PDB file of C-alpha atoms in Angstrom:
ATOM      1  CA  UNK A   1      24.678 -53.785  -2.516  1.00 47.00           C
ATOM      2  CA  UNK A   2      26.712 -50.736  -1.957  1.00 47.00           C
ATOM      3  CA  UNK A   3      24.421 -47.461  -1.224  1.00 47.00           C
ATOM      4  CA  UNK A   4      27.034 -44.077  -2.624  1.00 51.00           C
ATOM      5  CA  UNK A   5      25.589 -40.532  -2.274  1.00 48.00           C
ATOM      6  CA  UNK A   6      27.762 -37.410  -2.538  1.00 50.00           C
ATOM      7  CA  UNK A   7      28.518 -35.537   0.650  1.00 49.00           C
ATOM      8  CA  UNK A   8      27.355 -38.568   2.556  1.00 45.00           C
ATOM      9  CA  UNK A   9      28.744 -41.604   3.917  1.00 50.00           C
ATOM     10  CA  UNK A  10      28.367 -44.771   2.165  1.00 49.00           C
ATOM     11  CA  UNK A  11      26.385 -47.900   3.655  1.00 43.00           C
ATOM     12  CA  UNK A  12      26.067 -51.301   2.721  1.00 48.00           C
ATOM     13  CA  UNK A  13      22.599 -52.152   2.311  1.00 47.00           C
ATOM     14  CA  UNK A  14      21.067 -54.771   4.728  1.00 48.00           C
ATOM     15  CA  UNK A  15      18.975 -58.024   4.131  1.00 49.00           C
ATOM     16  CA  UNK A  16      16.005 -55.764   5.912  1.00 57.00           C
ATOM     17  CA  UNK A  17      13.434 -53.587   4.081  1.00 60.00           C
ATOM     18  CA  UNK A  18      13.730 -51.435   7.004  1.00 61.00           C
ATOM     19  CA  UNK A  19      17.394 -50.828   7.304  1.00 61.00           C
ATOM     20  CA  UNK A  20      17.265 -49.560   3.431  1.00 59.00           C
ATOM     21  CA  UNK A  21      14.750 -47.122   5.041  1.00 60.00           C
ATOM     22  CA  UNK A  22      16.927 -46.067   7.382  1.00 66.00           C
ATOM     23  CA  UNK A  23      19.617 -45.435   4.983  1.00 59.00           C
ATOM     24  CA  UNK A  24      17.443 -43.222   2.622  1.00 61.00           C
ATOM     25  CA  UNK A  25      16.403 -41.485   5.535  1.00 62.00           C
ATOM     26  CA  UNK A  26      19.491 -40.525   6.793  1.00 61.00           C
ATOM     27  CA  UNK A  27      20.657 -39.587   3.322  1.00 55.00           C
ATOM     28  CA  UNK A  28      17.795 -37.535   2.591  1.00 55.00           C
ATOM     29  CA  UNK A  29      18.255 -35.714   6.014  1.00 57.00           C
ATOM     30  CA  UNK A  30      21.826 -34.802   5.695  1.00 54.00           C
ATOM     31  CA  UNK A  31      22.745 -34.381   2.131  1.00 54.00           C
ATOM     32  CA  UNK A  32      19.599 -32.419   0.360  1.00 53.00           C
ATOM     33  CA  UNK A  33      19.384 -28.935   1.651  1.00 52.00           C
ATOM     34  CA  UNK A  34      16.396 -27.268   1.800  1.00 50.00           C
ATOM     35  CA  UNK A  35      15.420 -24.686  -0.799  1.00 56.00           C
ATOM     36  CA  UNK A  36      15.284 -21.074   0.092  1.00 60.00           C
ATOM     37  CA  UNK A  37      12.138 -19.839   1.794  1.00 82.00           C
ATOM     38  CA  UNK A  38       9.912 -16.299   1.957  1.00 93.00           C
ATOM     39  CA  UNK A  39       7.972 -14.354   0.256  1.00 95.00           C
ATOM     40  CA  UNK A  40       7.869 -10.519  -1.725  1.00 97.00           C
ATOM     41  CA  UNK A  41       5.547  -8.432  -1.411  1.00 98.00           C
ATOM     42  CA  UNK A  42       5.044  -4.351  -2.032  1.00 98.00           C
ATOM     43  CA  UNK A  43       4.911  -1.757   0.313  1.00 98.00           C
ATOM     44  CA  UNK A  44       2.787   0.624  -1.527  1.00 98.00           C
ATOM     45  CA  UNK A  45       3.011   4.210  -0.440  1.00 97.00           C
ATOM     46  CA  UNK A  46       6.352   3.474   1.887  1.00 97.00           C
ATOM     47  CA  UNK A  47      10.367   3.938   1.003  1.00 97.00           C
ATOM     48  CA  UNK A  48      10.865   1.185   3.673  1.00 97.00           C
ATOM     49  CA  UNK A  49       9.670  -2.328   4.207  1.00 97.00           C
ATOM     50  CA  UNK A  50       8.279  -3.152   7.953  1.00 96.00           C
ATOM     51  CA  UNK A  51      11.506  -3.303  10.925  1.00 94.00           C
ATOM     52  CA  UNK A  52      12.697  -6.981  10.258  1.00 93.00           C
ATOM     53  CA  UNK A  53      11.773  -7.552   6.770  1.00 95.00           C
ATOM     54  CA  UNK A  54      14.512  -7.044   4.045  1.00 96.00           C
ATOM     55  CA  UNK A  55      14.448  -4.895   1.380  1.00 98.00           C
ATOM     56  CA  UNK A  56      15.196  -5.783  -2.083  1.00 98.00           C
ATOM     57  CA  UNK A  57      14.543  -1.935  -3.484  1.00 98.00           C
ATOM     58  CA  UNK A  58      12.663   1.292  -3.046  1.00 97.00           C
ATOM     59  CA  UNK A  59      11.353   2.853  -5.926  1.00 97.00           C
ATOM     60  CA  UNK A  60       8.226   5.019  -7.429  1.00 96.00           C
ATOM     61  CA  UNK A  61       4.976   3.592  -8.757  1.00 97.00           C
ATOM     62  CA  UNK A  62       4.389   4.055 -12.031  1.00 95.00           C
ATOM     63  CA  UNK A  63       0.958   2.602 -14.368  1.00 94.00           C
ATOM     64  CA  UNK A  64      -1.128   3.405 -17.478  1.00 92.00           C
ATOM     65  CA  UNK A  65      -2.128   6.765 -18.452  1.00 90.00           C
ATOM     66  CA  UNK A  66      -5.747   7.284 -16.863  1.00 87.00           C
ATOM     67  CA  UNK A  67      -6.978   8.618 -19.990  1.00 87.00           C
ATOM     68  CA  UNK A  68      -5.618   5.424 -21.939  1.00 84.00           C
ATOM     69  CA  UNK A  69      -8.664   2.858 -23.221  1.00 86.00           C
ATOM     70  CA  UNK A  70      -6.261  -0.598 -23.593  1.00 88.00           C
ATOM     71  CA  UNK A  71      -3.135  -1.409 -22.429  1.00 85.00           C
ATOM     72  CA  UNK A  72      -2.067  -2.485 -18.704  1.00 87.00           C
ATOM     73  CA  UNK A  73      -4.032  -2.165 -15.527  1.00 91.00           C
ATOM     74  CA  UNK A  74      -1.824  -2.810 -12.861  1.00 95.00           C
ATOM     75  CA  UNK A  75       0.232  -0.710 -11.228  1.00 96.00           C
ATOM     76  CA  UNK A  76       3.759  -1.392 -11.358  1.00 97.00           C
ATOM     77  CA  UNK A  77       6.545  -0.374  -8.127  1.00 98.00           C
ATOM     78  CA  UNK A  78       9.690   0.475 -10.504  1.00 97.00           C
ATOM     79  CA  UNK A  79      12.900   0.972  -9.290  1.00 97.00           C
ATOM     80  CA  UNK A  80      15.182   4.229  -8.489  1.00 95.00           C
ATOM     81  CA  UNK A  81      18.076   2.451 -10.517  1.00 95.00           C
ATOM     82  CA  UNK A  82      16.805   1.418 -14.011  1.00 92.00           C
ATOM     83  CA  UNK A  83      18.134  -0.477 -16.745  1.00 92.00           C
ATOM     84  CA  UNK A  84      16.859   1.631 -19.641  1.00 87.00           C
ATOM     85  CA  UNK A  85      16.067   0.610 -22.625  1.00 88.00           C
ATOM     86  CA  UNK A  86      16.201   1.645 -26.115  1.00 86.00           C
ATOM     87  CA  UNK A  87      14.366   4.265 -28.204  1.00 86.00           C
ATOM     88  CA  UNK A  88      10.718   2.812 -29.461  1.00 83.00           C
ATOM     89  CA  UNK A  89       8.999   4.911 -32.406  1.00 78.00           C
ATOM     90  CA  UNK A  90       6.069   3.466 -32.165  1.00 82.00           C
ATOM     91  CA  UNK A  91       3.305   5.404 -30.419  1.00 82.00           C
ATOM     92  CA  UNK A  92       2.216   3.481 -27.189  1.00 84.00           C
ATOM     93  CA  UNK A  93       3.251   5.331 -24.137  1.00 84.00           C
ATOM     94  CA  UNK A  94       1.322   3.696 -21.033  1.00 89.00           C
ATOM     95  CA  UNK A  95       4.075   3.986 -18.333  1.00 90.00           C
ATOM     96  CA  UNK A  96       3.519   6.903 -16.492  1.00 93.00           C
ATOM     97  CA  UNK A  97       4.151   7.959 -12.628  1.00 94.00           C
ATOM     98  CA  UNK A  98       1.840   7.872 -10.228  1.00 95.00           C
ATOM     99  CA  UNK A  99       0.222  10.048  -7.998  1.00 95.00           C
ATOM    100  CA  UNK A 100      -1.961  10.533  -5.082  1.00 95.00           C
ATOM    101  CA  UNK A 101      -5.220  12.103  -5.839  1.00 93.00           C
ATOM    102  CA  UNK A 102      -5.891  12.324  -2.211  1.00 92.00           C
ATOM    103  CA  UNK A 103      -7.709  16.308  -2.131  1.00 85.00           C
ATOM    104  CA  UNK A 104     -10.441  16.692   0.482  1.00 80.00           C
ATOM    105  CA  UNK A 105     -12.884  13.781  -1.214  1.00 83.00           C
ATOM    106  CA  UNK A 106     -10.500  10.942  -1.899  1.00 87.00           C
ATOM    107  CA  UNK A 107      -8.715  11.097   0.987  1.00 88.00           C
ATOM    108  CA  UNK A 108      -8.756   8.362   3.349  1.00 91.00           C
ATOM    109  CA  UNK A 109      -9.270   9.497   6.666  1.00 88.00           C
ATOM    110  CA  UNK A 110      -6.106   8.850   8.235  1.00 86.00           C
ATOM    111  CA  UNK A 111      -3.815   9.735   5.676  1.00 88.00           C
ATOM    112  CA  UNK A 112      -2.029  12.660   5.502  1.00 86.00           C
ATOM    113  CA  UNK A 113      -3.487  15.679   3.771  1.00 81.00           C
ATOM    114  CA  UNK A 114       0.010  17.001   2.173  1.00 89.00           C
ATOM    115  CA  UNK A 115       0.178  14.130  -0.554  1.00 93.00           C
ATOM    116  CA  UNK A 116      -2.274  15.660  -3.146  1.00 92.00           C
ATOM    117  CA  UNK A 117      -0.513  15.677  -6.413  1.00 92.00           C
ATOM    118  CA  UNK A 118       2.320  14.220  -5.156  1.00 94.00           C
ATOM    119  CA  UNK A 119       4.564  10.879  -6.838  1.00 95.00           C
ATOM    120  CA  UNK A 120       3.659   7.492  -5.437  1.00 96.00           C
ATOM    121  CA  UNK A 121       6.379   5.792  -3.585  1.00 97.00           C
ATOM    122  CA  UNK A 122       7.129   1.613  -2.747  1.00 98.00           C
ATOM    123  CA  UNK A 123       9.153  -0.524  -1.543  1.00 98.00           C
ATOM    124  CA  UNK A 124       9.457  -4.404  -2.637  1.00 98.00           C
ATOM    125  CA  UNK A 125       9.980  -6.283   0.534  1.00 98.00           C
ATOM    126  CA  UNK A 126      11.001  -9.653   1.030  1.00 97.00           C
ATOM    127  CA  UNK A 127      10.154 -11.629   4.114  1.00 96.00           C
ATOM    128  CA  UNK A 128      12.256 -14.438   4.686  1.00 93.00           C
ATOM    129  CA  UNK A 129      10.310 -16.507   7.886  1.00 84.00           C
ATOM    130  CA  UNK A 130       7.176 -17.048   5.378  1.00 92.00           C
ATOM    131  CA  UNK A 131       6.243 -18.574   2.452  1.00 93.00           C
ATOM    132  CA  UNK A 132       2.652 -16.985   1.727  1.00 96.00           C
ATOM    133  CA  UNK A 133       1.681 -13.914   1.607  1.00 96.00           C
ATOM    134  CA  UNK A 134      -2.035 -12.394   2.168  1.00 97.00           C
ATOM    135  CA  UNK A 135      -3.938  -8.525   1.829  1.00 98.00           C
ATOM    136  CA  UNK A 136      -7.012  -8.692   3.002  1.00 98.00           C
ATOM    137  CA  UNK A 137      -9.545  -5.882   1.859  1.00 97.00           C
ATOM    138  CA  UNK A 138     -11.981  -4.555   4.276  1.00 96.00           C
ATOM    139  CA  UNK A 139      -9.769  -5.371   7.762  1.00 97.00           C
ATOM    140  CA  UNK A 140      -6.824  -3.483   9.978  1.00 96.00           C
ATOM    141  CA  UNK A 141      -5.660  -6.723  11.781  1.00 97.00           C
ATOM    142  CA  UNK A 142      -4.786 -10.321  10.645  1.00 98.00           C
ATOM    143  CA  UNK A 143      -6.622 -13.078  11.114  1.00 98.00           C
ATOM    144  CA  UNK A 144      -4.973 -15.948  13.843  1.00 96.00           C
ATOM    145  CA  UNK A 145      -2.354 -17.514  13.003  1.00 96.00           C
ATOM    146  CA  UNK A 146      -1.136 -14.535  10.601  1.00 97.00           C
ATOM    147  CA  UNK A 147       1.698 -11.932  10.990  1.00 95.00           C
ATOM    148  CA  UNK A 148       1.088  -8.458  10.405  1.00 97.00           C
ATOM    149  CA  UNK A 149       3.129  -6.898   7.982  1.00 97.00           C
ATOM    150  CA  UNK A 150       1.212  -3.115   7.189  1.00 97.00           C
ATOM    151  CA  UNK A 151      -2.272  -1.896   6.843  1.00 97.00           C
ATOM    152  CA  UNK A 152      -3.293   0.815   4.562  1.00 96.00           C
ATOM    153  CA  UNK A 153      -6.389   1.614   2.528  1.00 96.00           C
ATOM    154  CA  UNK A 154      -7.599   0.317  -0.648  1.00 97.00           C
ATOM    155  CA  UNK A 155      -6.746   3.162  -2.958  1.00 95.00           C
ATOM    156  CA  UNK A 156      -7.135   3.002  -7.050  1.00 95.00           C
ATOM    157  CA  UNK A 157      -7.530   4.879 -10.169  1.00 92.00           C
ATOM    158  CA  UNK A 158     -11.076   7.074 -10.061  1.00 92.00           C
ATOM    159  CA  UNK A 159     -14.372   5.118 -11.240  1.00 90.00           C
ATOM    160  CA  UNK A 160     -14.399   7.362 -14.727  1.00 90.00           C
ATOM    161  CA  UNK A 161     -11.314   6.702 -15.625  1.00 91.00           C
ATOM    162  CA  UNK A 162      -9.529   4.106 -17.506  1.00 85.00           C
ATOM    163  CA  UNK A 163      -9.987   0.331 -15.163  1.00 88.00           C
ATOM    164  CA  UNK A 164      -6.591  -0.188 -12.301  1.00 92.00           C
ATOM    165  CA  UNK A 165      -6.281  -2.803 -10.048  1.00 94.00           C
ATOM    166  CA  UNK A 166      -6.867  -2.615  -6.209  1.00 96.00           C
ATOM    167  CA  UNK A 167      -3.927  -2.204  -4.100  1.00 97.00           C
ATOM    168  CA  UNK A 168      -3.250  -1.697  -0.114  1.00 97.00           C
ATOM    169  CA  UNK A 169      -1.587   1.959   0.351  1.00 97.00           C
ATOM    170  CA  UNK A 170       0.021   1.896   3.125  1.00 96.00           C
ATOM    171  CA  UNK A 171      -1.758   4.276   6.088  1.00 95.00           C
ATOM    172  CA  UNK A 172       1.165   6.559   6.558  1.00 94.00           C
ATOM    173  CA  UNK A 173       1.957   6.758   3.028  1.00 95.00           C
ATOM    174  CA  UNK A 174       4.302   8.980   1.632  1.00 95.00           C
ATOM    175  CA  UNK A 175       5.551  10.936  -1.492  1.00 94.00           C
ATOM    176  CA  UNK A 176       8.952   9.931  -3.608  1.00 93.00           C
ATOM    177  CA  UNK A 177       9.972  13.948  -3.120  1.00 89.00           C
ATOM    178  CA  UNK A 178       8.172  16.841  -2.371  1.00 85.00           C
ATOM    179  CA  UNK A 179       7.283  17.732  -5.790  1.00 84.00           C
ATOM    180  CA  UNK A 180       3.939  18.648  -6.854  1.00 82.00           C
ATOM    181  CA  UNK A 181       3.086  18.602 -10.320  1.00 78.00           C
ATOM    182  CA  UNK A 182      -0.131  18.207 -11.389  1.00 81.00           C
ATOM    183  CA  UNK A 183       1.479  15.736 -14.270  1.00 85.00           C
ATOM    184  CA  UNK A 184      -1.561  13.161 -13.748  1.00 83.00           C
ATOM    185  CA  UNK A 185      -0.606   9.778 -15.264  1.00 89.00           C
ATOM    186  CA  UNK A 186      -1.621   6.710 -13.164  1.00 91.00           C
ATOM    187  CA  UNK A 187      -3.705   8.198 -10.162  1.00 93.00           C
ATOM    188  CA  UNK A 188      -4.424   7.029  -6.441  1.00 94.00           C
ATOM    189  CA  UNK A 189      -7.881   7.905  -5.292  1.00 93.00           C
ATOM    190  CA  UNK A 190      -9.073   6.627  -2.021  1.00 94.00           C
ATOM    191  CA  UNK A 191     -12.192   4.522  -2.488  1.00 94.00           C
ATOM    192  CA  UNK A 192     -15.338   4.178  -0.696  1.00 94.00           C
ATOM    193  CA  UNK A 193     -18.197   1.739  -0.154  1.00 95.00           C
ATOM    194  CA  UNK A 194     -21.488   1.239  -1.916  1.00 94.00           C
ATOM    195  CA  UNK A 195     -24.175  -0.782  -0.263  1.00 95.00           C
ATOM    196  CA  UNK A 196     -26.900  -3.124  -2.329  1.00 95.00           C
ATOM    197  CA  UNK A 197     -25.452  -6.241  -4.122  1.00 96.00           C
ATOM    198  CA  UNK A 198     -22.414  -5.335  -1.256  1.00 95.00           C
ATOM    199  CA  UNK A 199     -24.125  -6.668   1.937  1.00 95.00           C
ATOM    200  CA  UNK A 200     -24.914  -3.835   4.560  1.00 94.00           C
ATOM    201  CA  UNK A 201     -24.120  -5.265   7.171  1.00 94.00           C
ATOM    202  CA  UNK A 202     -21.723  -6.223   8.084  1.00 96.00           C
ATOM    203  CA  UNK A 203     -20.230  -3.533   5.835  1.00 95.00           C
ATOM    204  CA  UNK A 204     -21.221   0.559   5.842  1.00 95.00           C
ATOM    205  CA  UNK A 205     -22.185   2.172   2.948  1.00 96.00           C
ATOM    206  CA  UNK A 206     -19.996   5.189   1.935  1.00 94.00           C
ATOM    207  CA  UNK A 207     -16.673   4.679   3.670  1.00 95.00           C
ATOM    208  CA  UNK A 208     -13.186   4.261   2.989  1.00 94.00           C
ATOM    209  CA  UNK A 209     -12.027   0.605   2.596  1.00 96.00           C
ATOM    210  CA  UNK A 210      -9.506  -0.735   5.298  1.00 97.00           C
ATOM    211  CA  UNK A 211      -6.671  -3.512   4.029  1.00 97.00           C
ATOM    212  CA  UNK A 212      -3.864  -5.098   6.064  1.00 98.00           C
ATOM    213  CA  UNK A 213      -0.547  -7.516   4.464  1.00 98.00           C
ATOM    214  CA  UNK A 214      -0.468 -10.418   6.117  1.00 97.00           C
ATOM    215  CA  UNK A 215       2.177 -13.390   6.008  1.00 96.00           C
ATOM    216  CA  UNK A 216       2.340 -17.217   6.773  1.00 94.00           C
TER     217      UNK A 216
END
């Protein structure tokens, strides 16, 4: 029996189970490449992705109204170069900027203290040496056998106001421009700890919350 495979040489097969073995293996060794590897991931807070890591855009964040009841609750990193779309008469606006609500209360402590009412910035990064990708509330560093990527803060929308997801700000964060508006929109508040049903310890009650991106 004749063995053909494209891109590969062809072999007659042997009597032997094992030399058929042999000849898949080689096949499957020199003619299947491997799929593309890595991961994305966003660099909230940052125009740039970590030295290293490739990035596939920079943009602004942009999320729900916080005085909206339904709609989304995530907050979305949208590019500097849109495709727009067209006009929509219906009344559902829930894509708004974003921006740090970072005054003297919400601010994590080592954030900067200039970012108050400014636009959210991010980057979408894509690291090409992993193929998972990990934050991890409450810590600064990695566990083993992780890579650091960034650490941050766990910032969101404030506890009143319509529900947002939890994401890692990054702990040098900074604005798309040095506008200040006041425009509100989705908001960034830092947020803080509250001890009972959340063991204390190992955690403290009324502190900011620590993150890190980690990849594998």
């Amino acid at each position: 029996m004749l063995i053909q495979s494209q891109d590969c040489n062809d072999y007659d097969q042997l009597a032997s189970d094992q030399s058929l073995i042999d000849v898949m293996k080689h096949c499957l060794n020199t003619c299947i490449k491997p799929a593309a590897s890595g991961v994305t991931y966003v660099r909230w807070g940052k125009k740039e992705c970590p030295k290293g890591v490739e990035l596939v855009y920079t943009g602004q964040v942009g999320g729900n109204s916080n005085s909206n009841k339904g709609g989304g609750v995530n907050y979305l990193c949208l590019p500097n170069d849109p495709e727009n779309g067209k006009s929509l008469s219906r009344d559902n606006d829930q894509l708004f900027g974003a921006e740090y609500q970072t005054g003297s209360y919400h601010k994590p402590y080592e954030m900067t203290s200039n970012l108050f009412n400014k636009e959210v910035t991010c980057s979408v990064c894509y690291q090409r040496k992993r193929s998972t990708v990990l934050m991890i509330p409450g810590r600064k560093t990695c566990y083993k056998g992780w890579t650091f990527e960034y650490t941050g803060y766990i910032m969101s929308d404030y506890k009143d106001y319509s529900s947002k997801e939890y994401v890692c700000v990054d702990k040098d964060a900074e604005a798309v421009d040095n506008k200040t508006g006041d425009e509100n929109g989705a908001l960034f508040y830092g947020v803080k700890t509250k001890c009972g049903s959340l063991r204390c310890p190992p955690y403290t009650n009324a502190v900011d919350v620590h993150c890190v991106v980690c990849t594998k």
